[in-house]
Short mmCIF file of C-alpha atoms in Angstrom, two decimals:
data_model
loop_
_atom_site.label_atom_id
_atom_site.label_comp_id
_atom_site.label_asym_id
_atom_site.label_seq_id
_atom_site.Cartn_x
_atom_site.Cartn_y
_atom_site.Cartn_z
CA MET A 274 106.76 32.34 66.71
CA HIS A 275 104.76 31.45 63.39
CA ARG A 276 106.85 31.87 60.99
CA ILE A 277 104.96 34.78 58.81
CA MET A 278 104.80 36.61 62.19
CA LYS A 279 108.27 36.28 62.69
CA ILE A 280 108.95 37.61 58.96
CA HIS A 281 106.14 40.74 59.94
CA LYS A 282 108.24 41.32 63.02
CA LEU A 283 111.77 41.69 60.82
CA PHE A 284 109.59 43.84 58.59
CA ILE A 285 108.80 46.17 60.80
CA GLU A 286 112.36 46.20 62.67
CA CYS A 287 113.66 47.21 59.03
CA LEU A 288 112.03 49.89 58.89
CA ALA A 289 112.08 51.04 62.13
CA ILE A 290 115.62 50.86 63.07
CA ASP A 291 118.13 53.35 63.26
CA TYR A 292 120.46 53.16 60.00
CA SER A 293 124.22 54.36 59.64
CA HIS A 294 125.39 55.41 56.24
CA SER A 295 128.19 54.44 54.43
CA GLY A 296 129.50 53.12 51.11
CA GLU A 297 127.93 53.19 47.67
CA GLY A 298 124.69 54.19 48.62
CA VAL A 299 124.06 51.84 51.91
CA ASP A 300 122.30 52.15 54.96
CA PHE A 301 122.92 49.54 57.43
CA ALA A 302 122.20 48.30 61.26
CA LEU A 303 123.13 46.22 63.49
CA LYS A 304 121.14 44.54 66.43
CA ILE A 305 122.90 41.55 68.69
CA ASP A 306 120.64 39.22 70.57
CA ARG A 307 122.26 37.05 72.41
CA ASP A 308 124.61 34.91 70.13
CA SER A 309 122.52 36.14 67.27
CA LEU A 310 123.26 38.68 64.82
CA TYR A 311 120.78 40.42 62.60
CA ILE A 312 122.15 42.83 60.04
CA TYR A 313 119.45 45.19 58.34
CA PHE A 314 120.03 47.09 54.74
CA GLN A 315 117.72 50.15 54.35
CA ASP A 316 115.44 51.38 51.25
CA SER A 317 116.24 53.95 48.87
CA GLU A 318 116.74 57.02 50.54
CA GLY A 319 118.08 59.35 48.14
CA LEU A 320 119.52 60.22 44.88
CA GLU A 321 122.74 58.52 45.48
CA ASP A 322 120.46 55.34 45.84
CA TRP A 323 118.78 55.49 42.62
CA ARG A 324 121.47 56.10 41.22
CA VAL A 325 122.98 52.48 42.13
CA ASN A 326 119.26 50.83 41.43
CA ILE A 327 119.32 51.96 37.78
CA ASN A 328 123.27 51.35 36.90
CA PHE A 329 122.27 47.41 36.21
CA PRO A 330 125.02 46.12 33.61
CA ALA A 331 125.92 42.55 35.09
CA LYS A 332 129.36 42.34 36.81
CA ALA A 333 131.36 39.64 37.86
CA TYR A 334 131.06 38.69 41.65
CA LYS A 335 135.11 37.75 42.38
CA ARG A 336 137.03 36.12 44.84
CA GLU A 337 140.97 35.74 45.17
CA GLY A 338 140.43 36.81 41.08
CA ARG A 339 137.91 34.45 40.00
CA GLY A 340 134.71 35.71 39.12
CA GLU A 341 131.78 33.03 40.48
CA PHE A 342 128.96 34.98 39.46
CA TYR A 343 126.87 37.90 37.78
CA ALA A 344 125.16 40.27 39.76
CA HIS A 345 123.21 43.88 39.07
CA ARG A 346 126.80 46.12 38.53
CA GLY A 347 125.14 48.73 41.03
CA PHE A 348 124.00 46.60 44.13
CA LEU A 349 127.41 44.54 43.45
CA ASN A 350 129.48 47.67 43.84
CA SER A 351 127.48 49.07 46.94
CA TRP A 352 127.68 45.75 49.11
CA GLU A 353 131.33 45.89 48.54
CA SER A 354 132.01 49.09 49.76
CA VAL A 355 130.26 48.02 52.66
CA LYS A 356 131.39 44.44 53.37
CA GLU A 357 134.62 45.22 55.05
CA LYS A 358 132.88 47.44 57.80
CA LEU A 359 130.72 44.25 58.52
CA GLU A 360 133.06 41.51 58.02
CA LYS A 361 134.38 41.67 62.11
CA HIS A 362 130.54 41.44 63.20
CA ILE A 363 130.32 38.15 60.13
CA LEU A 364 133.42 36.63 61.91
CA ASP A 365 133.13 37.09 65.40
CA ASN A 366 132.99 33.56 66.82
CA LYS A 367 130.49 34.26 69.71
CA ILE A 368 128.28 34.47 66.86
CA GLY A 369 126.19 31.58 66.57
CA LYS A 370 123.32 32.93 63.93
CA ILE A 371 122.89 35.32 61.75
CA THR A 372 120.03 37.17 59.62
CA VAL A 373 119.75 38.65 56.93
CA VAL A 374 117.08 41.52 56.08
CA GLY A 375 116.35 44.30 53.76
CA TYR A 376 113.84 46.16 52.06
CA SER A 377 113.81 47.52 48.64
CA HIS A 378 117.23 48.47 47.68
CA GLY A 379 118.25 47.02 50.70
CA ALA A 380 116.81 43.92 49.85
CA ALA A 381 119.65 43.71 46.92
CA ILE A 382 122.46 44.54 49.00
CA ALA A 383 120.87 41.83 51.74
CA ALA A 384 121.10 38.98 48.92
CA LEU A 385 124.49 39.58 48.61
CA CYS A 386 124.97 39.65 52.28
CA HIS A 387 123.55 36.59 52.39
CA GLU A 388 125.49 34.84 50.13
CA HIS A 389 128.53 36.51 51.68
CA VAL A 390 128.02 35.02 55.27
CA TRP A 391 127.15 31.63 53.44
CA TYR A 392 130.94 31.70 52.16
CA VAL A 393 132.80 32.62 55.15
CA ARG A 394 130.94 31.24 57.88
CA PRO A 395 130.49 27.62 56.99
CA ASP A 396 129.37 27.05 60.56
CA LEU A 397 126.18 28.91 59.77
CA ARG A 398 124.87 27.97 57.00
CA ASP A 399 122.38 25.64 58.39
CA THR A 400 120.83 28.41 60.75
CA LEU A 401 121.53 31.47 58.07
CA GLU A 402 118.25 33.20 57.33
CA GLY A 403 118.11 36.32 55.10
CA TYR A 404 114.71 37.90 53.93
CA GLY A 405 114.06 40.86 51.06
CA PHE A 406 111.17 42.63 51.17
CA GLY A 407 109.85 44.19 47.40
CA ALA A 408 113.27 42.91 47.02
CA PRO A 409 114.74 43.96 42.87
CA ARG A 410 116.45 41.06 40.85
CA VAL A 411 120.30 40.88 42.08
CA ILE A 412 121.90 37.83 40.22
CA TRP A 413 122.17 37.72 36.52
CA GLY A 414 122.88 35.07 33.82
CA ALA A 415 123.63 31.16 33.98
CA VAL A 416 124.25 29.97 37.37
CA SER A 417 125.21 26.33 39.00
CA GLU A 418 122.59 24.99 40.58
CA LYS A 419 125.83 24.55 43.68
CA ILE A 420 126.01 28.48 43.50
CA LYS A 421 122.23 29.14 43.70
CA SER A 422 121.87 26.45 46.81
CA ARG A 423 123.79 29.23 48.42
CA TRP A 424 120.44 31.38 48.89
CA ALA A 425 118.17 28.54 49.87
CA ASN A 426 117.85 30.00 53.30
CA PHE A 427 116.85 33.47 51.42
CA THR A 428 113.40 34.54 51.00
CA VAL A 429 111.87 37.15 48.92
CA ILE A 430 108.73 38.46 49.90
CA ARG A 431 106.50 40.20 46.92
CA ASN A 432 103.44 42.01 46.86
CA ILE A 433 102.55 40.51 43.95
CA ASP A 434 101.94 43.95 41.49
CA ASP A 435 105.38 45.52 43.38
CA ALA A 436 107.38 46.81 40.04
CA VAL A 437 110.44 46.59 41.50
CA THR A 438 110.63 42.71 42.35
CA HIS A 439 110.13 42.81 38.50
CA LEU A 440 113.06 44.99 38.16
CA PRO A 441 115.48 44.23 36.32
CA PRO A 442 113.24 42.47 33.82
CA ALA A 443 113.95 39.28 33.09
CA PHE A 444 114.24 38.99 29.58
CA PHE A 445 117.72 41.00 30.86
CA GLY A 446 119.03 37.84 32.13
CA TYR A 447 117.99 39.46 36.05
CA PHE A 448 116.41 36.13 38.64
CA HIS A 449 115.23 36.23 41.97
CA VAL A 450 117.18 33.72 44.34
CA GLY A 451 116.33 31.77 46.98
CA LYS A 452 112.58 30.69 47.76
CA MET A 453 109.29 33.86 47.15
CA ILE A 454 106.80 34.66 49.28
CA GLU A 455 103.34 36.23 47.18
CA ILE A 456 101.17 38.54 49.27
CA GLY A 457 98.34 40.44 47.85
CA LYS A 458 96.18 40.25 45.15
CA LYS A 459 96.73 40.84 41.30
CA GLY A 460 95.07 44.23 40.25
CA LYS A 461 94.37 45.47 44.29
CA TYR A 462 97.42 48.25 43.99
CA GLY A 463 99.25 49.43 41.55
CA LYS A 464 102.67 48.80 40.47
CA ILE A 465 104.42 51.78 42.75
CA GLU A 466 101.34 51.41 45.90
CA ALA A 467 101.64 47.36 46.13
CA HIS A 468 105.65 48.55 46.88
CA LEU A 469 104.69 51.03 49.85
CA PRO A 470 105.59 49.74 53.11
CA GLN A 471 102.49 50.27 54.69
CA ASN A 472 100.80 48.05 51.71
CA ILE A 473 103.55 45.41 52.11
CA GLU A 474 102.64 45.25 55.98
CA LYS A 475 99.27 45.13 55.56
CA GLU A 476 99.25 42.50 53.13
CA LEU A 477 101.86 40.58 55.58
CA LEU A 478 98.60 40.78 57.95
CA ILE A 479 96.29 39.47 55.97
CA TYR A 480 98.19 36.82 54.98
CA GLU A 481 98.99 35.75 58.54
CA ARG A 482 95.38 35.76 58.91
CA GLU A 483 94.76 33.38 55.79
CA LEU A 484 97.33 30.98 57.67
CA GLU A 485 95.61 30.80 60.52
CA ASN A 486 92.76 30.09 58.81
CA GLY A 487 94.49 27.14 56.54
CA LYS A 488 93.95 29.10 53.73
CA ASN A 489 97.99 29.27 52.58
CA VAL A 490 100.61 26.81 53.31
CA LEU A 491 104.40 27.82 53.76
#
């Protein structure tokens, strides 16, 4: 399957799959296909999720009492509130590949989940994949290249004018991790319209056609 077709398929699944609510503003779903585990995180669904979104002062992500990097406090609290519920699936030695997917608010949680899988499943690092559709910025401050490399296989998909993908503002010290695919054209949508799932899907299909015609290279 062509990579952009795969990305489009994952986005549709992320929108359609049945979610369970857990933790602080986290809606997640799991799918197992043979030895592959797919972890999905839903977009903002209510007031609780939006309170998480605006809780953006940075907080240290600690392991064994030692801070490894700083992240958006609301998203980090949300991830930590659900991490234990996903751990047994992530650590299952019958799982040979993990893909993490999220949209909007869920894309921020997906970025943190992706890093956790990288950390606890070193055997899966070469095949680990993560995708954040309409993702806000999550990581803050000075981060070593060694830490950044944990997101080498994480991809942010941005419909260019999507306001959410430009928050929190870069001048606050936040940045995107991994790679970025930009779809759409500047000025085609308003900043909120560009974030709507139907418009992201529309631009993914256009991007796919352009790839087939040799206009874009992944």
